PDB file of C-alpha atoms and ligand atoms in Angstrom:
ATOM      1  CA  UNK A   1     143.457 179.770  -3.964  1.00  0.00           C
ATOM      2  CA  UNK A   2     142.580 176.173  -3.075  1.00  0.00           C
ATOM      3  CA  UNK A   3     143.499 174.925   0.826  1.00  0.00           C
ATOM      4  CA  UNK A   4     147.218 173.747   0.622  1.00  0.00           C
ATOM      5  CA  UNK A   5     148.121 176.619  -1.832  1.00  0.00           C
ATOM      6  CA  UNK A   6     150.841 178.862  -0.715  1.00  0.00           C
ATOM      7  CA  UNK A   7     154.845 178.742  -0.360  1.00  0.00           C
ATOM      8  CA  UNK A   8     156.782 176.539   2.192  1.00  0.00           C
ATOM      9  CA  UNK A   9     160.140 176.464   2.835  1.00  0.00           C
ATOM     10  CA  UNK A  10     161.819 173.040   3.774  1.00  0.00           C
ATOM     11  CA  UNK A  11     165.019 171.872   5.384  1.00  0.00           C
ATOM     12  CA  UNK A  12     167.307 172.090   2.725  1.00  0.00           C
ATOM     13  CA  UNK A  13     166.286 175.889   2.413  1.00  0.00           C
ATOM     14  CA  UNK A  14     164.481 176.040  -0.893  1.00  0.00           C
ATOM     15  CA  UNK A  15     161.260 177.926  -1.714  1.00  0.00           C
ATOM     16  CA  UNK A  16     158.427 175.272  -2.821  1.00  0.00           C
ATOM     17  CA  UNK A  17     154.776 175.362  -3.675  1.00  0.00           C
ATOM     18  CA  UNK A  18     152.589 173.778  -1.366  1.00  0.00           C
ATOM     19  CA  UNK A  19     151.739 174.192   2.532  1.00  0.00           C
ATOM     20  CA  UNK A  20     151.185 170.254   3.201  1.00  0.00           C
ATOM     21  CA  UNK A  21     153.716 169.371  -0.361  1.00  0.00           C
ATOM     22  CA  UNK A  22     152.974 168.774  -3.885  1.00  0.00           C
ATOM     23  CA  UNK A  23     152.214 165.707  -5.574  1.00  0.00           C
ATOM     24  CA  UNK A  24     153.009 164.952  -9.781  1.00  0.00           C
ATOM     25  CA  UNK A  25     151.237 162.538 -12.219  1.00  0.00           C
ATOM     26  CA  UNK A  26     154.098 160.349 -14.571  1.00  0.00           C
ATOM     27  CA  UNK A  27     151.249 158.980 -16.953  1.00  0.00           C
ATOM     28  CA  UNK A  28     153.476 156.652 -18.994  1.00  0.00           C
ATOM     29  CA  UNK A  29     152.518 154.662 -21.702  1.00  0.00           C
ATOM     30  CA  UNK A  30     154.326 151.522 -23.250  1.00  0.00           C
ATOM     31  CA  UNK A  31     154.087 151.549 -26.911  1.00  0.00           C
ATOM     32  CA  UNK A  32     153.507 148.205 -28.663  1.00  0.00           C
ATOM     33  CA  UNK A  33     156.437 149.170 -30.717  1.00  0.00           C
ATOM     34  CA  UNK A  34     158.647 149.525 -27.429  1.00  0.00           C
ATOM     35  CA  UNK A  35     158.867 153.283 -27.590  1.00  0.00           C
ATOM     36  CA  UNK A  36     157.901 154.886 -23.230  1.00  0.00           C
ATOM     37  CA  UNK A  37     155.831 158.002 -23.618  1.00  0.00           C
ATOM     38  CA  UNK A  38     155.567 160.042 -20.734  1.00  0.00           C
ATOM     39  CA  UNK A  39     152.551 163.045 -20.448  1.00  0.00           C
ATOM     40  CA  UNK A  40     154.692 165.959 -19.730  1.00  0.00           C
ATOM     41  CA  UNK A  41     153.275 169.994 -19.224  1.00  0.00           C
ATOM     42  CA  UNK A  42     155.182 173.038 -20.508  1.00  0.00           C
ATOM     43  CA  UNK A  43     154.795 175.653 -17.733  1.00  0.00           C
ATOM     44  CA  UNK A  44     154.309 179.185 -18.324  1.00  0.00           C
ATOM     45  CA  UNK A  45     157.343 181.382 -18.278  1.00  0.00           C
ATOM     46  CA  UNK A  46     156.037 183.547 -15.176  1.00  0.00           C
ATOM     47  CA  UNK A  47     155.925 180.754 -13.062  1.00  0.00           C
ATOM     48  CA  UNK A  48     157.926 178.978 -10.518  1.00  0.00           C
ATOM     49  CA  UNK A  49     160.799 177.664 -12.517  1.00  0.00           C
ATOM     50  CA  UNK A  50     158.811 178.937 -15.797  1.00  0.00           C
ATOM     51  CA  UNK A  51     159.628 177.632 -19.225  1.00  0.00           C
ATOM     52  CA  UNK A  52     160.593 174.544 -17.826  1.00  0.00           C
ATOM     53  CA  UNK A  53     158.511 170.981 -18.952  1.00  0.00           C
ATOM     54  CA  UNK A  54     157.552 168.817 -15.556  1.00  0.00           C
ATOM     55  CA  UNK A  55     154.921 166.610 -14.359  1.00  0.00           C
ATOM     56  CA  UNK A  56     150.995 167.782 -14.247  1.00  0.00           C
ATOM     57  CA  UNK A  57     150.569 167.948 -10.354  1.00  0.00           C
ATOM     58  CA  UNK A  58     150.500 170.723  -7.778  1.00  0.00           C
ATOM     59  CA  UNK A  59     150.198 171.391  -4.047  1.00  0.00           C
ATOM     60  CA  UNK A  60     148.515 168.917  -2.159  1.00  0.00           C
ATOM     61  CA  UNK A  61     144.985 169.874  -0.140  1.00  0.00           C
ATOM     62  CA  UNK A  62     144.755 169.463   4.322  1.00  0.00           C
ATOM     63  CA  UNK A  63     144.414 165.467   4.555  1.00  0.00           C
ATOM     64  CA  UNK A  64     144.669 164.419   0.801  1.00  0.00           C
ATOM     65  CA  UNK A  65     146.861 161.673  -0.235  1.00  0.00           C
ATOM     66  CA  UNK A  66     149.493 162.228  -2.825  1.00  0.00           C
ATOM     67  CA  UNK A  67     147.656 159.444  -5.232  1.00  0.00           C
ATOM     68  CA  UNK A  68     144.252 161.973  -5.006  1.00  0.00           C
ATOM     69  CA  UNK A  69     146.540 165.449  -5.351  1.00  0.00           C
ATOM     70  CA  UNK A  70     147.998 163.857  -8.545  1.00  0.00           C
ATOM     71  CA  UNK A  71     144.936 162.899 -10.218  1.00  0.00           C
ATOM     72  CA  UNK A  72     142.965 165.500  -9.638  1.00  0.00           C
ATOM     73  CA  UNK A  73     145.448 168.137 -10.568  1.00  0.00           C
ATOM     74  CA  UNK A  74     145.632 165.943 -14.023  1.00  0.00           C
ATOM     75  CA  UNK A  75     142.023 166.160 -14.704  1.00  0.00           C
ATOM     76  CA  UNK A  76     142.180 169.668 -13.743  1.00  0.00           C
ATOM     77  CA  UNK A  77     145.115 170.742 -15.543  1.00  0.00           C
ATOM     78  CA  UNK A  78     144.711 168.541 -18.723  1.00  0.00           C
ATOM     79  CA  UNK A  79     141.021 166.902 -18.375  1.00  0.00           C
ATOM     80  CA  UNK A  80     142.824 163.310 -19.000  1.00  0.00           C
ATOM     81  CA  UNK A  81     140.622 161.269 -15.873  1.00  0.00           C
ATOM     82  CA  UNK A  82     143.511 158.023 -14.647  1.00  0.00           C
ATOM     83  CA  UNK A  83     140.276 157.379 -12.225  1.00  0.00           C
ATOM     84  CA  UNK A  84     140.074 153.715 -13.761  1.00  0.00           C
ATOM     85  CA  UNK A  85     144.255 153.413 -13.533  1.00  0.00           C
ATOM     86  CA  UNK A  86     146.173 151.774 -10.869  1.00  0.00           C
ATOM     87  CA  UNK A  87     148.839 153.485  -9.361  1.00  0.00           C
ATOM     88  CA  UNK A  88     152.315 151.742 -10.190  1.00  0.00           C
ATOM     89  CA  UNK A  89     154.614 152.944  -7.536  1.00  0.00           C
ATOM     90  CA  UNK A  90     155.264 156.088  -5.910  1.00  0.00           C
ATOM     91  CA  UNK A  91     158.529 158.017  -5.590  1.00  0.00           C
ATOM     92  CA  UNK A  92     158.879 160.381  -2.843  1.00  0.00           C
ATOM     93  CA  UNK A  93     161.162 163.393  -2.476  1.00  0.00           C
ATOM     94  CA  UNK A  94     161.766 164.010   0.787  1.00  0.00           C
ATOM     95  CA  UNK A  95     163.442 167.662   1.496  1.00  0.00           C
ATOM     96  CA  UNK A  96     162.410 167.864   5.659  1.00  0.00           C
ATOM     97  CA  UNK A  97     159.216 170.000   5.997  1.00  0.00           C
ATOM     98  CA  UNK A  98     158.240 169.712   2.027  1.00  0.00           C
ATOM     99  CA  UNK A  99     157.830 166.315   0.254  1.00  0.00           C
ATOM    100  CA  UNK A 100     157.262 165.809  -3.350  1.00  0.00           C
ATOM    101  CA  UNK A 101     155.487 162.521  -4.955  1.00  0.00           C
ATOM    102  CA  UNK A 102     155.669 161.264  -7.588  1.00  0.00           C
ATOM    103  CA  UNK A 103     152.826 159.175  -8.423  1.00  0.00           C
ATOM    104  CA  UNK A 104     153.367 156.234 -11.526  1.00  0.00           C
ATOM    105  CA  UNK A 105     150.261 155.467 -13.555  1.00  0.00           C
ATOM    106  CA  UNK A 106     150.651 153.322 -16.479  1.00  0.00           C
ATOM    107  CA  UNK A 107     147.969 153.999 -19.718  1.00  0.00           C
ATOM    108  CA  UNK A 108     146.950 152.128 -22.153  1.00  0.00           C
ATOM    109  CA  UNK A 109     147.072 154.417 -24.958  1.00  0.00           C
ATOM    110  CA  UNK A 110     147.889 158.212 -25.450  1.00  0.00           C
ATOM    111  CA  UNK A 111     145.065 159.474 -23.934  1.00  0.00           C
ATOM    112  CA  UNK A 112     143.770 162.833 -25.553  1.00  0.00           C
ATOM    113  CA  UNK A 113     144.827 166.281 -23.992  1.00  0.00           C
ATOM    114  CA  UNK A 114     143.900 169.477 -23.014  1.00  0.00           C
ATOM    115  CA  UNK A 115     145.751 172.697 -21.796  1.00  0.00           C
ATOM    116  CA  UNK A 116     143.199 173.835 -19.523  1.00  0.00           C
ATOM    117  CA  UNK A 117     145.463 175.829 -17.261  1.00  0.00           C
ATOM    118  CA  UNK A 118     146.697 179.225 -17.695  1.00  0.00           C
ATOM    119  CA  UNK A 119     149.854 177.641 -15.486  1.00  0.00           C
ATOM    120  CA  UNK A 120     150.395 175.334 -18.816  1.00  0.00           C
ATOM    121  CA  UNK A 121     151.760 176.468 -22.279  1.00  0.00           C
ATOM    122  CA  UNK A 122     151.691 173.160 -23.639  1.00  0.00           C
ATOM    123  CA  UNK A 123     150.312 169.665 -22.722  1.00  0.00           C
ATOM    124  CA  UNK A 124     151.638 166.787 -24.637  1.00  0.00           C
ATOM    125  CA  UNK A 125     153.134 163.381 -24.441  1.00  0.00           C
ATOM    126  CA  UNK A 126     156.571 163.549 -25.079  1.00  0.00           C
ATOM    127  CA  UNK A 127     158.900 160.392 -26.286  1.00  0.00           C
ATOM    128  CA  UNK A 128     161.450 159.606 -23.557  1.00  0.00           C
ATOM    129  CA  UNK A 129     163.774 159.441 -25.686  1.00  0.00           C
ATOM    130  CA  UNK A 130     163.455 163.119 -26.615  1.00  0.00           C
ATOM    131  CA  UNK A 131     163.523 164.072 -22.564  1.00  0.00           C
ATOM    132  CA  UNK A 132     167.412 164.765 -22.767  1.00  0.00           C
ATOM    133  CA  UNK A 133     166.442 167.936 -25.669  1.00  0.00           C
ATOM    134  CA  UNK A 134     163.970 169.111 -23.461  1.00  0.00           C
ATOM    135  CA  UNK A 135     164.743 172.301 -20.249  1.00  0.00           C
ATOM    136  CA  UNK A 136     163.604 169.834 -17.474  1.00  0.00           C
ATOM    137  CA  UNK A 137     161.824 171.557 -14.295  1.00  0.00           C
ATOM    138  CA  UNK A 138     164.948 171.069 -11.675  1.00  0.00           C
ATOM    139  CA  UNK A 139     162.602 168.880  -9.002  1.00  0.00           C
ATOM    140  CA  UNK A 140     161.562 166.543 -12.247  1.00  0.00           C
ATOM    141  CA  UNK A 141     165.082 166.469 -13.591  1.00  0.00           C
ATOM    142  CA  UNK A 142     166.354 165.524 -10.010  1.00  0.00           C
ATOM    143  CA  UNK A 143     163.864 162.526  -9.322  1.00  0.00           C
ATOM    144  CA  UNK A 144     163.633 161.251 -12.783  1.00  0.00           C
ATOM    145  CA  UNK A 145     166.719 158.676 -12.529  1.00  0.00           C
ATOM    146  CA  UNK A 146     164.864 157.375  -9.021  1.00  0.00           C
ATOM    147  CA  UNK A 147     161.720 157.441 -10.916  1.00  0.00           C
ATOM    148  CA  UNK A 148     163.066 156.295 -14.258  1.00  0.00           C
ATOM    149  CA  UNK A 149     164.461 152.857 -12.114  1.00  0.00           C
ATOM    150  CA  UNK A 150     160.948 151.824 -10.564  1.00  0.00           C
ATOM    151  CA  UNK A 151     159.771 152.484 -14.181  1.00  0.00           C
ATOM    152  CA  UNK A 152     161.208 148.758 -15.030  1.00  0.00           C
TER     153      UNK A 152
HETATM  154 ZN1  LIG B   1     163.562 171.695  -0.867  1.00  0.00          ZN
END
C-alpha cells in the first residue's frame, strides 16, 4: 500500500478510497472532425464500485496536490505521461472530510494505452457520445455534468 491508501468516511456518510482524498485524470481530446474523446478505465469487477468505467486516478499521497495524484496514477495505471500537458481546470467534489478532483488535461492526439493495473479491465478512449451506453462509476457519473460545463 502506498501512503494515502486506505478507506475514509466523509460527511455525507459514504465509504471512499483515500485517507487525504482521491484525485482523477479527464484526458480529453478534441478531434479535428469535432468528435470529444475522453480516456476512460474499466475497473475490475471486485473492486469498489467494480464493473463500472471512471476516470484513471486514485487516492492522493500526505502533501501531494490533486494535479500530481492524477498524473501519476495515469502513468501508473495506463503509462500515458500528460507531464508536458497543462492542466485545464479542476473540478472538485467536496463531500466534508473526503474531496474528489477532477483534474482537466486536454491532448493533442489519442495518446497510446496500456492496462497496466490489475485494478483495470480495460483502458481506452471512449467517444463522448457513447458515455450515455456505458455503467458510469457513481462519483464520475455525479460530477460529469459540473465537469462536462468547464469542458467548453
Ligand atoms: Zn462521500
Amino acid at each position: 500500500m502506498a501512503p494515502g491508501d486506505g478507506w475514509a468516511r466523509c460527511a455525507l456518510g459514504h465509504r471512499h478510497w483515500g485517507i487525504h482524498g482521491a484525485a482523477g485524470l479527464l484526458l480529453t481530446h478534441h478531434a479535428p472532425d469535432g468528435a470529444g474523446w475522453l480516456l476512460m478505465q474499466h475497473r475490475a469487477w471486485w473492486g469498489h464500485h467494480g464493473d463500472t468505467w471512471g476516470l484513471l486516478g486514485g487516492a492522493r499521497g500526505p502533501g501531494e496536490t490533486a494535479e500530481h495524484a492524477a498524473r501519476r496514477e495515469t502513468l501508473e495505471e495506463a503509462g500515458v505521461d500528460v507531464a508536458d500537458y497543462p492542466v485545464g481546470g479542476v473540478y472538485t467534489d467536496d463531500h466534508g472530510g473526503w474531496s474528489y478532483t477532477t483534474v482537466l488535461v486536454r491532448a493533442p492526439s489519442l495518446l497510446p494505452v496500456g492496462v497496466l493495473s490489475g485494478e483495470s479491465t480495460d483502458v481506452r478512449w471512449v467517444a463522448l457520445s457513447e458515455l450515455a451506453g456505458l455503467r458510469l462509476h457513481p462519483g464520475f457519473a455525479a460530477s460529469w455534468p459540473a465537469v462536462r460545463a468547464l469542458l467548453g
